């Protein structure tokens, strides 16, 4: 467990150039460049707003702010996982030719999508100001919540990345799971809209607790539940431990299997 | 300049073959492996069998052998990309492989950006690359194109840039697998000069090639790989002669 973490630290310069490579290459050759990082979530949010706010009339005050505070971290989670699932396969050329600790590749996927999340934060903050909502001092908790999400997704990403090498079907299953997650996690609707008898279903979903933390920080301005924080810290540690052990047990085969 | 740079003792490496319905998809996993619960017959090929080999520091070793005789697997073990299935392998010194050039180049990024990324992949620090940047660009002969995306490069330029980065890593052990022919005659000549300089600096070099003349003129020692086994080791002249006789006689 300690060894792979030390490896990641040793290779931090490589991780940082690979993240830069992802960010630079993604929009290279486009006229708007990094602005796409802002435009993409904006367009998506506009569609969601039209559907949920106008057509379906979710009667919630300042609904756009609620929606955006959850959809942005979810996008990070979901993009991060789908890119990680491909990460070992798509870096196969490199893994077969140069000795590198391959756990850096899922790390880069989660990391570069976190940077995208951070780039999209100004939209949310701008929107909050537009609606006359203030930023709360709870923003100080954001780094902790980001850390939790990073560790939690990295653990899952390690499992997905190594499994996908052997079972390519996973690459087709994953988008469905992520789509399910998007609708079953209170992002489009608040927890309180769910009928009492189904609420347990949501409470066992760790992402529901995580998204609630973001909504507390940006929207509800409510002290984060220590209970949720505690559970998530525990879950993300388990996720990291399971992910690393799972990955370690398989990584020696990657150079032959990809 | 004394002692062994690389020591193989009883090293074997097997590859699993994918000719049989092995579980590579969930469907086949569920259908065959879980359902039948049968043992999948181990269908493996031994790429290397029981290799004992000591490579002394500072020598240039030529590796000859037919296709599929295990030459490249040997290099991949030394560069730690693959792990031996049996036996042990000790390596003393920083290894750089010129096995495949341009690994990790991103087509959308410029030559200069790719030099930075590739250099770090090969183990240089950012500062080292910055100081060597001009030299790397000059050696690669890509000239003014260095600030263009590498997807616009010709395949020769691409390879030369990759080669140039790898050659500036300054390893103690250098692995070369059939790559000296990437450029035109002038570039090849320049590479050989660079290799000669490495030899003089006392670096250990392992050269896999089908260019037997090169093995004769340039290596201090040679081995002949045959079907995953070490068939012969010794003076390059003798090894090349025995190998040539076997190839032509057969």
Short mmCIF file of C-alpha atoms in Angstrom, two decimals:
data_model
loop_
_atom_site.label_atom_id
_atom_site.label_comp_id
_atom_site.label_asym_id
_atom_site.label_seq_id
_atom_site.Cartn_x
_atom_site.Cartn_y
_atom_site.Cartn_z
CA UNK A 1 0.00 0.00 0.00
CA UNK A 2 2.78 2.43 0.89
CA UNK A 3 4.98 1.42 -2.04
CA UNK A 4 2.65 2.46 -4.87
CA UNK A 5 1.93 5.75 -3.11
CA UNK A 6 5.65 6.40 -2.85
CA UNK A 7 5.96 5.53 -6.55
CA UNK A 8 3.30 8.11 -7.40
CA UNK A 9 5.25 10.70 -5.42
CA UNK A 10 8.53 9.78 -7.15
CA UNK A 11 6.90 10.19 -10.53
CA UNK A 12 5.10 13.43 -9.70
CA UNK A 13 6.93 15.38 -12.44
CA UNK A 14 5.75 12.85 -15.00
CA UNK A 15 2.20 12.98 -13.62
CA UNK A 16 2.19 16.73 -13.93
CA UNK A 17 3.43 16.77 -17.55
CA UNK A 18 0.97 14.03 -18.47
CA UNK A 19 -1.89 16.05 -16.98
CA UNK A 20 -0.66 19.08 -18.90
CA UNK A 21 -0.49 16.90 -22.01
CA UNK A 22 -4.13 15.90 -21.52
CA UNK A 23 -5.24 19.47 -21.02
CA UNK A 24 -3.18 20.93 -23.84
CA UNK A 25 -3.92 18.21 -26.36
CA UNK A 26 -7.64 18.16 -25.69
CA UNK A 27 -8.31 21.59 -27.14
CA UNK A 28 -5.24 22.02 -29.34
CA UNK A 29 -6.21 23.07 -32.80
CA UNK A 30 -9.60 24.42 -31.72
CA UNK A 31 -10.36 28.12 -32.07
CA UNK A 32 -11.83 28.53 -28.59
CA UNK A 33 -9.28 26.40 -26.76
CA UNK A 34 -9.71 26.11 -23.04
CA UNK A 35 -12.99 28.06 -23.24
CA UNK A 36 -14.56 24.73 -24.19
CA UNK A 37 -14.02 23.73 -20.59
CA UNK A 38 -16.54 26.45 -19.71
CA UNK A 39 -18.83 26.14 -22.71
CA UNK A 40 -19.46 22.39 -22.49
CA UNK A 41 -20.93 22.41 -18.98
CA UNK A 42 -22.82 25.63 -19.79
CA UNK A 43 -24.59 24.09 -22.76
CA UNK A 44 -25.37 20.97 -20.78
CA UNK A 45 -26.74 23.00 -17.89
CA UNK A 46 -28.87 25.09 -20.24
CA UNK A 47 -30.49 21.92 -21.59
CA UNK A 48 -31.06 20.49 -18.12
CA UNK A 49 -32.56 23.80 -17.02
CA UNK A 50 -34.92 23.92 -19.94
CA UNK A 51 -36.08 20.38 -19.28
CA UNK A 52 -36.28 20.35 -15.51
CA UNK A 53 -37.04 23.98 -14.72
CA UNK A 54 -39.26 25.00 -17.60
CA UNK A 55 -40.84 21.84 -19.01
CA UNK A 56 -41.06 19.76 -15.85
CA UNK A 57 -41.34 22.74 -13.49
CA UNK A 58 -39.25 21.54 -10.61
CA UNK A 59 -40.47 24.11 -8.13
CA UNK A 60 -37.28 24.96 -6.36
CA UNK A 61 -35.92 28.38 -5.66
CA UNK A 62 -32.65 29.14 -7.43
CA UNK A 63 -32.77 25.76 -9.10
CA UNK A 64 -29.92 26.51 -11.56
CA UNK A 65 -27.51 27.03 -8.70
CA UNK A 66 -28.60 23.78 -7.09
CA UNK A 67 -28.24 21.90 -10.35
CA UNK A 68 -24.84 23.28 -11.19
CA UNK A 69 -23.35 22.70 -7.76
CA UNK A 70 -23.98 18.97 -8.16
CA UNK A 71 -23.62 18.42 -11.89
CA UNK A 72 -20.09 19.82 -12.08
CA UNK A 73 -18.47 17.43 -9.57
CA UNK A 74 -20.51 14.58 -11.05
CA UNK A 75 -19.07 15.37 -14.48
CA UNK A 76 -15.59 15.18 -12.97
CA UNK A 77 -16.43 11.83 -11.37
CA UNK A 78 -18.00 10.37 -14.47
CA UNK A 79 -15.47 11.64 -17.04
CA UNK A 80 -12.62 10.69 -14.74
CA UNK A 81 -13.86 7.12 -14.42
CA UNK A 82 -14.57 6.61 -18.11
CA UNK A 83 -11.17 8.00 -19.10
CA UNK A 84 -9.42 5.86 -16.46
CA UNK A 85 -11.15 2.75 -17.71
CA UNK A 86 -9.46 3.37 -21.07
CA UNK A 87 -6.21 4.62 -19.60
CA UNK A 88 -4.16 1.42 -19.52
CA UNK A 89 -5.35 0.29 -22.93
CA UNK A 90 -4.81 3.65 -24.60
CA UNK A 91 -1.35 4.05 -23.07
CA UNK A 92 -0.51 0.50 -24.09
CA UNK A 93 2.08 1.74 -26.55
CA UNK A 94 3.96 3.39 -23.74
CA UNK A 95 3.54 0.57 -21.23
CA UNK A 96 4.95 -1.94 -23.69
CA UNK A 97 8.01 0.13 -24.44
CA UNK A 98 9.12 2.01 -21.36
CA UNK A 99 9.20 0.95 -17.75
CA UNK A 100 6.71 3.12 -15.87
CA UNK A 101 4.57 2.47 -12.82
CA UNK A 102 1.25 2.15 -14.64
CA UNK A 103 -0.83 3.35 -11.68
CA UNK A 104 0.02 6.86 -12.83
CA UNK A 105 -2.31 6.61 -15.83
CA UNK A 106 -5.64 6.39 -13.95
CA UNK A 107 -4.25 9.05 -11.62
CA UNK A 108 -3.71 11.35 -14.60
CA UNK A 109 -7.30 10.74 -15.80
CA UNK A 110 -8.79 11.66 -12.44
CA UNK A 111 -6.35 14.56 -12.04
CA UNK A 112 -6.92 16.17 -15.43
CA UNK A 113 -10.68 16.00 -14.95
CA UNK A 114 -10.30 17.61 -11.56
CA UNK A 115 -8.54 20.49 -13.29
CA UNK A 116 -11.50 20.75 -15.66
CA UNK A 117 -13.78 20.88 -12.64
CA UNK A 118 -11.73 23.68 -11.12
CA UNK A 119 -11.86 25.57 -14.44
CA UNK A 120 -15.64 25.32 -14.45
CA UNK A 121 -16.02 26.67 -10.92
CA UNK A 122 -16.06 30.32 -12.09
CA UNK A 123 -19.33 29.60 -13.93
CA UNK A 124 -20.92 28.39 -10.74
CA UNK A 125 -19.62 31.33 -8.75
CA UNK A 126 -20.76 33.76 -11.43
CA UNK A 127 -24.20 32.17 -11.41
CA UNK A 128 -24.42 32.40 -7.63
CA UNK A 129 -23.69 36.12 -7.82
CA UNK A 130 -26.21 36.53 -10.61
CA UNK A 131 -28.89 35.02 -8.38
CA UNK A 132 -27.88 37.14 -5.44
CA UNK A 133 -26.51 34.20 -3.48
CA UNK A 134 -23.32 34.69 -1.54
CA UNK A 135 -20.36 32.44 -1.12
CA UNK A 136 -20.27 30.94 2.30
CA UNK A 137 -17.28 30.42 4.56
CA UNK A 138 -18.08 26.74 4.08
CA UNK A 139 -16.01 27.07 0.91
CA UNK A 140 -13.09 26.38 3.23
CA UNK A 141 -14.29 22.79 3.32
CA UNK A 142 -14.06 22.44 -0.45
CA UNK A 143 -10.45 21.16 -0.49
CA UNK A 144 -11.40 18.37 1.93
CA UNK A 145 -14.39 17.38 -0.18
CA UNK A 146 -12.24 17.48 -3.33
CA UNK A 147 -9.68 15.29 -1.60
CA UNK A 148 -12.33 12.76 -0.62
CA UNK A 149 -13.70 12.62 -4.13
CA UNK A 150 -10.21 12.29 -5.60
CA UNK A 151 -9.25 9.34 -3.40
CA UNK A 152 -12.64 7.67 -3.78
CA UNK A 153 -12.61 7.90 -7.58
CA UNK A 154 -8.93 6.96 -7.85
CA UNK A 155 -9.59 3.70 -6.00
CA UNK A 156 -12.48 2.84 -8.30
CA UNK A 157 -10.48 3.99 -11.32
CA UNK A 158 -7.65 1.55 -10.50
CA UNK A 159 -10.09 -1.35 -10.44
CA UNK A 160 -11.78 -0.28 -13.69
CA UNK A 161 -8.50 0.37 -15.50
CA UNK A 162 -7.03 -3.03 -14.67
CA UNK A 163 -10.27 -4.93 -15.24
CA UNK A 164 -10.77 -3.32 -18.64
CA UNK A 165 -7.48 -4.77 -19.87
CA UNK A 166 -8.88 -8.26 -19.45
CA UNK A 167 -12.61 -7.70 -19.89
CA UNK A 168 -13.10 -5.14 -22.61
CA UNK A 169 -16.86 -5.44 -22.19
CA UNK A 170 -16.45 -3.23 -19.18
CA UNK A 171 -15.92 -0.29 -21.53
CA UNK A 172 -19.50 -0.79 -22.75
CA UNK A 173 -21.01 -1.51 -19.37
CA UNK A 174 -19.49 1.49 -17.64
CA UNK A 175 -21.34 4.29 -19.51
CA UNK A 176 -24.64 2.62 -18.57
CA UNK A 177 -23.67 2.45 -14.92
CA UNK A 178 -22.61 6.08 -14.96
CA UNK A 179 -25.86 7.12 -16.59
CA UNK A 180 -27.78 5.23 -13.93
CA UNK A 181 -25.69 6.92 -11.26
CA UNK A 182 -26.40 10.34 -12.71
CA UNK A 183 -30.16 9.90 -12.45
CA UNK A 184 -30.24 7.94 -9.19
CA UNK A 185 -28.08 10.43 -7.32
CA UNK A 186 -29.87 13.57 -6.10
CA UNK A 187 -28.33 15.99 -8.59
CA UNK A 188 -31.35 17.01 -10.67
CA UNK A 189 -33.64 16.86 -7.65
CA UNK A 190 -33.08 17.35 -3.93
CA UNK A 191 -33.19 14.42 -1.52
CA UNK A 192 -36.41 15.80 -0.03
CA UNK A 193 -38.32 15.23 -3.27
CA UNK A 194 -37.84 11.48 -2.99
CA UNK A 195 -40.81 9.67 -1.44
CA UNK A 196 -40.07 8.53 2.10
CA UNK A 197 -40.17 4.81 1.35
CA UNK A 198 -37.48 5.04 -1.37
CA UNK A 199 -35.15 7.23 0.60
CA UNK A 200 -33.14 4.32 1.94
CA UNK A 201 -32.17 3.52 -1.65
CA UNK A 202 -30.52 6.88 -1.93
CA UNK A 203 -28.96 6.79 1.48
CA UNK A 204 -26.91 3.72 0.64
CA UNK A 205 -25.46 5.51 -2.41
CA UNK A 206 -22.13 7.05 -1.39
CA UNK A 207 -22.28 9.52 -4.28
CA UNK A 208 -25.52 10.92 -2.85
CA UNK A 209 -23.65 11.81 0.33
CA UNK A 210 -20.76 13.27 -1.62
CA UNK A 211 -22.96 15.42 -3.86
CA UNK A 212 -24.84 16.63 -0.80
CA UNK A 213 -21.56 17.99 0.57
CA UNK A 214 -21.08 20.10 -2.58
CA UNK A 215 -24.68 21.29 -2.41
CA UNK A 216 -24.21 22.19 1.27
CA UNK A 217 -21.15 24.25 0.44
CA UNK A 218 -22.49 26.12 -2.58
CA UNK A 219 -26.24 26.05 -2.27
CA UNK A 220 -27.70 25.25 1.14
CA UNK A 221 -24.91 26.94 3.09
CA UNK A 222 -25.42 24.28 5.69
CA UNK A 223 -22.77 22.80 7.93
CA UNK A 224 -21.55 19.57 6.37
CA UNK A 225 -22.82 16.50 8.10
CA UNK A 226 -19.94 14.97 10.10
CA UNK A 227 -21.65 11.64 9.66
CA UNK A 228 -21.47 11.89 5.84
CA UNK A 229 -17.90 13.15 6.02
CA UNK A 230 -16.91 10.27 8.28
CA UNK A 231 -18.50 7.64 6.09
CA UNK A 232 -16.94 9.09 2.97
CA UNK A 233 -13.47 9.28 4.46
CA UNK A 234 -13.84 5.64 5.48
CA UNK A 235 -15.18 4.60 2.08
CA UNK A 236 -12.51 6.42 0.14
CA UNK A 237 -9.76 4.81 2.23
CA UNK A 238 -11.27 1.40 1.58
CA UNK A 239 -11.61 2.24 -2.10
CA UNK A 240 -7.96 3.30 -2.33
CA UNK A 241 -6.76 0.22 -0.48
CA UNK A 242 -8.83 -2.22 -2.53
CA UNK A 243 -7.97 -0.39 -5.76
CA UNK A 244 -4.24 -0.41 -5.14
CA UNK A 245 -4.11 -4.06 -4.10
CA UNK A 246 -6.28 -5.09 -7.03
CA UNK A 247 -4.09 -3.12 -9.45
CA UNK A 248 -0.79 -4.32 -7.95
CA UNK A 249 -1.87 -7.92 -8.40
CA UNK A 250 -2.47 -7.39 -12.12
CA UNK A 251 -0.06 -4.73 -13.33
CA UNK A 252 2.79 -7.09 -14.21
CA UNK A 253 0.66 -8.53 -17.00
CA UNK A 254 -0.28 -5.25 -18.63
CA UNK A 255 2.76 -5.14 -20.95
CA UNK A 256 1.73 -8.52 -22.34
CA UNK A 257 -2.03 -8.10 -22.38
CA UNK A 258 -2.68 -4.64 -23.82
CA UNK B 1 34.69 -0.58 -14.94
CA UNK B 2 34.69 -3.89 -13.15
CA UNK B 3 31.94 -6.30 -12.22
CA UNK B 4 28.74 -7.24 -13.93
CA UNK B 5 26.26 -4.71 -15.25
CA UNK B 6 23.62 -7.33 -15.89
CA UNK B 7 23.37 -10.84 -14.58
CA UNK B 8 20.80 -13.40 -15.72
CA UNK B 9 20.65 -16.55 -13.65
CA UNK B 10 18.31 -19.26 -14.80
CA UNK B 11 15.90 -16.73 -16.33
CA UNK B 12 12.85 -18.03 -18.15
CA UNK B 13 9.97 -16.06 -19.61
CA UNK B 14 6.72 -17.47 -20.89
CA UNK B 15 3.98 -15.88 -22.95
CA UNK B 16 0.41 -16.96 -22.73
CA UNK B 17 -1.04 -17.63 -26.13
CA UNK B 18 -4.46 -16.38 -27.09
CA UNK B 19 -5.34 -19.01 -29.61
CA UNK B 20 -7.73 -20.72 -27.23
CA UNK B 21 -11.04 -19.34 -26.04
CA UNK B 22 -9.58 -17.53 -23.09
CA UNK B 23 -11.78 -15.23 -21.10
CA UNK B 24 -11.08 -11.88 -22.68
CA UNK B 25 -14.69 -10.80 -22.65
CA UNK B 26 -17.26 -11.04 -19.94
CA UNK B 27 -19.39 -13.19 -22.19
CA UNK B 28 -16.75 -15.84 -22.67
CA UNK B 29 -15.82 -15.56 -19.03
CA UNK B 30 -19.38 -16.26 -17.99
CA UNK B 31 -20.07 -18.83 -20.67
CA UNK B 32 -16.91 -20.88 -20.58
CA UNK B 33 -14.99 -20.25 -17.43
CA UNK B 34 -17.68 -19.90 -14.84
CA UNK B 35 -20.21 -22.18 -16.44
CA UNK B 36 -18.00 -25.10 -17.24
CA UNK B 37 -15.58 -24.53 -14.42
CA UNK B 38 -13.04 -26.30 -16.49
CA UNK B 39 -9.35 -25.88 -16.26
CA UNK B 40 -8.09 -23.96 -19.23
CA UNK B 41 -5.22 -25.95 -20.62
CA UNK B 42 -2.09 -23.91 -20.07
CA UNK B 43 -1.16 -22.88 -23.57
CA UNK B 44 2.12 -21.10 -23.18
CA UNK B 45 5.20 -20.46 -25.19
CA UNK B 46 8.53 -20.16 -23.53
CA UNK B 47 10.15 -17.11 -25.09
CA UNK B 48 13.28 -17.57 -23.02
CA UNK B 49 14.46 -20.77 -21.37
CA UNK B 50 16.89 -20.94 -18.53
CA UNK B 51 19.23 -18.13 -19.56
CA UNK B 52 22.48 -17.76 -17.66
CA UNK B 53 24.39 -14.75 -18.84
CA UNK B 54 26.73 -12.22 -17.30
CA UNK B 55 27.29 -8.96 -19.10
CA UNK B 56 30.30 -7.10 -17.80
CA UNK B 57 30.33 -3.36 -17.37
CA UNK B 58 31.59 -1.35 -20.29
CA UNK B 59 31.28 -3.95 -22.99
CA UNK B 60 29.21 -3.81 -26.15
CA UNK B 61 27.28 -7.02 -26.62
CA UNK B 62 25.82 -7.95 -29.96
CA UNK B 63 22.76 -10.19 -30.00
CA UNK B 64 22.03 -12.20 -33.12
CA UNK B 65 19.38 -14.78 -33.85
CA UNK B 66 16.41 -15.48 -36.05
CA UNK B 67 13.03 -13.78 -35.68
CA UNK B 68 11.22 -15.05 -32.61
CA UNK B 69 14.35 -16.37 -30.95
CA UNK B 70 13.84 -14.21 -27.85
CA UNK B 71 16.17 -11.29 -28.58
CA UNK B 72 13.62 -8.57 -27.93
CA UNK B 73 12.22 -10.37 -24.89
CA UNK B 74 15.75 -10.34 -23.50
CA UNK B 75 15.89 -6.56 -23.86
CA UNK B 76 12.42 -6.08 -22.41
CA UNK B 77 13.48 -8.01 -19.32
CA UNK B 78 16.53 -5.81 -18.89
CA UNK B 79 14.41 -2.69 -19.22
CA UNK B 80 12.02 -4.10 -16.57
CA UNK B 81 8.98 -3.89 -18.84
CA UNK B 82 8.55 -7.63 -18.43
CA UNK B 83 9.25 -9.71 -15.36
CA UNK B 84 10.94 -13.10 -15.51
CA UNK B 85 8.71 -16.06 -14.67
CA UNK B 86 11.65 -18.02 -13.30
CA UNK B 87 15.15 -17.22 -12.25
CA UNK B 88 16.56 -13.89 -11.24
CA UNK B 89 17.95 -10.88 -12.98
CA UNK B 90 20.21 -8.28 -11.39
CA UNK B 91 20.88 -4.99 -13.06
CA UNK B 92 23.41 -2.44 -11.89
CA UNK B 93 22.93 0.95 -13.50
CA UNK B 94 20.36 3.19 -15.14
CA UNK B 95 18.90 1.55 -18.23
CA UNK B 96 17.58 3.33 -21.30
CA UNK B 97 16.10 1.49 -24.20
CA UNK B 98 16.16 2.70 -27.76
CA UNK B 99 13.71 -0.10 -28.46
CA UNK B 100 10.85 1.88 -29.91
CA UNK B 101 11.20 5.52 -30.66
CA UNK B 102 8.64 8.17 -30.10
CA UNK B 103 6.67 6.12 -27.58
CA UNK B 104 4.46 8.58 -25.78
CA UNK B 105 4.59 11.27 -28.41
CA UNK B 106 1.28 13.04 -28.61
CA UNK B 107 0.38 13.91 -32.19
CA UNK B 108 -1.31 17.21 -31.31
CA UNK B 109 1.59 18.58 -29.30
CA UNK B 110 4.63 20.29 -30.76
CA UNK B 111 8.04 18.70 -31.08
CA UNK B 112 9.32 20.82 -28.23
CA UNK B 113 6.47 19.82 -25.90
CA UNK B 114 6.95 16.19 -26.80
CA UNK B 115 10.68 16.38 -26.09
CA UNK B 116 9.79 17.54 -22.59
CA UNK B 117 7.25 14.78 -22.01
CA UNK B 118 9.35 12.04 -23.56
CA UNK B 119 12.43 13.15 -21.65
CA UNK B 120 10.58 12.88 -18.36
CA UNK B 121 9.15 9.51 -19.34
CA UNK B 122 12.72 8.32 -19.96
CA UNK B 123 13.80 9.57 -16.54
CA UNK B 124 15.28 13.03 -17.07
CA UNK B 125 14.31 15.96 -14.88
CA UNK B 126 12.68 19.08 -16.29
CA UNK B 127 15.82 21.12 -15.71
CA UNK B 128 18.04 18.56 -17.43
CA UNK B 129 15.79 18.64 -20.47
CA UNK B 130 15.77 22.44 -20.57
CA UNK B 131 19.57 22.52 -20.65
CA UNK B 132 19.72 19.80 -23.30
CA UNK B 133 16.79 21.09 -25.36
CA UNK B 134 18.82 22.90 -28.04
CA UNK B 135 21.23 20.00 -28.40
CA UNK B 136 18.33 17.53 -28.76
CA UNK B 137 16.70 19.68 -31.44
CA UNK B 138 19.99 20.10 -33.31
CA UNK B 139 20.73 16.39 -33.22
CA UNK B 140 17.25 15.49 -34.48
CA UNK B 141 17.61 17.81 -37.49
CA UNK B 142 13.91 18.74 -37.38
CA UNK B 143 14.94 22.38 -37.39
CA UNK B 144 12.15 24.93 -37.57
CA UNK B 145 9.46 22.28 -37.41
CA UNK B 146 10.13 21.76 -33.72
CA UNK B 147 7.28 24.12 -32.86
CA UNK B 148 4.78 22.35 -35.12
CA UNK B 149 2.54 19.51 -33.93
CA UNK B 150 4.29 16.19 -34.48
CA UNK B 151 1.33 14.84 -36.44
CA UNK B 152 2.61 16.98 -39.32
CA UNK B 153 6.03 15.31 -39.22
CA UNK B 154 7.28 12.83 -41.76
CA UNK B 155 7.94 9.39 -40.30
CA UNK B 156 11.67 10.03 -40.57
CA UNK B 157 11.42 13.27 -38.58
CA UNK B 158 9.28 11.54 -35.98
CA UNK B 159 11.80 8.75 -35.48
CA UNK B 160 14.78 11.09 -35.46
CA UNK B 161 13.19 13.23 -32.78
CA UNK B 162 12.44 10.16 -30.66
CA UNK B 163 15.95 8.88 -31.15
CA UNK B 164 17.46 12.21 -30.29
CA UNK B 165 15.61 12.39 -26.96
CA UNK B 166 16.56 8.83 -26.05
CA UNK B 167 20.20 9.32 -26.88
CA UNK B 168 20.44 12.36 -24.63
CA UNK B 169 19.19 10.52 -21.57
CA UNK B 170 22.75 9.51 -20.75
CA UNK B 171 22.17 6.02 -19.40
CA UNK B 172 24.73 3.63 -17.95
CA UNK B 173 23.22 0.74 -19.85
CA UNK B 174 21.91 1.35 -23.34
CA UNK B 175 19.64 -1.09 -25.17
CA UNK B 176 19.38 -0.82 -28.94
CA UNK B 177 16.94 -2.89 -30.94
CA UNK B 178 17.24 -2.49 -34.70
CA UNK B 179 16.79 1.23 -34.67
CA UNK B 180 19.99 2.60 -36.09
CA UNK B 181 18.47 2.66 -39.54
CA UNK B 182 15.84 5.29 -38.76
CA UNK B 183 17.34 8.11 -40.75
CA UNK B 184 19.24 8.65 -43.94
CA UNK B 185 22.91 7.70 -44.22
CA UNK B 186 24.08 10.98 -42.70
CA UNK B 187 21.88 10.57 -39.64
CA UNK B 188 22.90 6.94 -39.18
CA UNK B 189 26.52 8.04 -39.34
CA UNK B 190 25.90 10.63 -36.64
CA UNK B 191 24.24 8.02 -34.44
CA UNK B 192 27.17 5.68 -34.81
CA UNK B 193 29.50 8.49 -33.79
CA UNK B 194 27.39 9.00 -30.70
CA UNK B 195 27.49 5.28 -29.95
CA UNK B 196 31.25 5.28 -30.30
CA UNK B 197 31.40 8.10 -27.80
CA UNK B 198 29.23 6.05 -25.42
CA UNK B 199 31.61 3.11 -25.83
CA UNK B 200 34.59 5.30 -24.97
CA UNK B 201 32.79 6.58 -21.86
CA UNK B 202 32.60 2.97 -20.72
CA UNK B 203 28.87 2.49 -21.03
CA UNK B 204 27.40 -0.97 -21.36
CA UNK B 205 25.57 -1.41 -24.64
CA UNK B 206 23.40 -4.27 -25.82
CA UNK B 207 22.73 -4.24 -29.53
CA UNK B 208 20.10 -6.43 -31.17
CA UNK B 209 20.55 -6.42 -34.91
CA UNK B 210 20.47 -8.40 -38.11
CA UNK B 211 23.35 -6.33 -39.42
CA UNK B 212 26.10 -8.89 -38.85
CA UNK B 213 28.78 -6.54 -40.17
CA UNK B 214 27.93 -4.15 -37.39
CA UNK B 215 28.25 -6.91 -34.78
CA UNK B 216 31.68 -7.86 -36.15
CA UNK B 217 33.09 -4.39 -36.35
CA UNK B 218 31.55 -2.80 -33.32
CA UNK B 219 30.90 -5.33 -30.52
CA UNK B 220 33.36 -6.80 -28.03
CA UNK B 221 31.22 -9.82 -27.42
CA UNK B 222 28.28 -11.52 -29.06
CA UNK B 223 25.59 -14.04 -28.22
CA UNK B 224 23.46 -16.13 -30.50
CA UNK B 225 19.86 -16.73 -29.41
CA UNK B 226 18.03 -19.73 -30.79
CA UNK B 227 14.48 -20.76 -29.86
CA UNK B 228 14.63 -18.95 -26.55
CA UNK B 229 17.95 -20.53 -25.55
CA UNK B 230 21.42 -19.11 -25.45
CA UNK B 231 23.11 -21.11 -28.21
CA UNK B 232 26.53 -19.51 -28.18
CA UNK B 233 28.49 -16.80 -26.48
CA UNK B 234 31.90 -15.48 -27.31
CA UNK B 235 34.00 -13.47 -29.70
CA UNK B 236 31.84 -11.66 -32.29
CA UNK B 237 33.80 -13.12 -35.22
CA UNK B 238 33.22 -16.69 -34.08
CA UNK B 239 29.58 -16.19 -33.15
CA UNK B 240 28.73 -14.46 -36.41
CA UNK B 241 30.55 -17.12 -38.39
CA UNK B 242 28.79 -19.99 -36.62
CA UNK B 243 25.44 -18.24 -36.97
CA UNK B 244 25.95 -17.54 -40.67
CA UNK B 245 27.00 -21.11 -41.30
CA UNK B 246 23.91 -22.44 -39.50
CA UNK B 247 21.59 -20.09 -41.38
CA UNK B 248 23.01 -20.85 -44.81
CA UNK B 249 23.57 -24.52 -44.19
CA UNK B 250 20.02 -25.13 -43.02
#
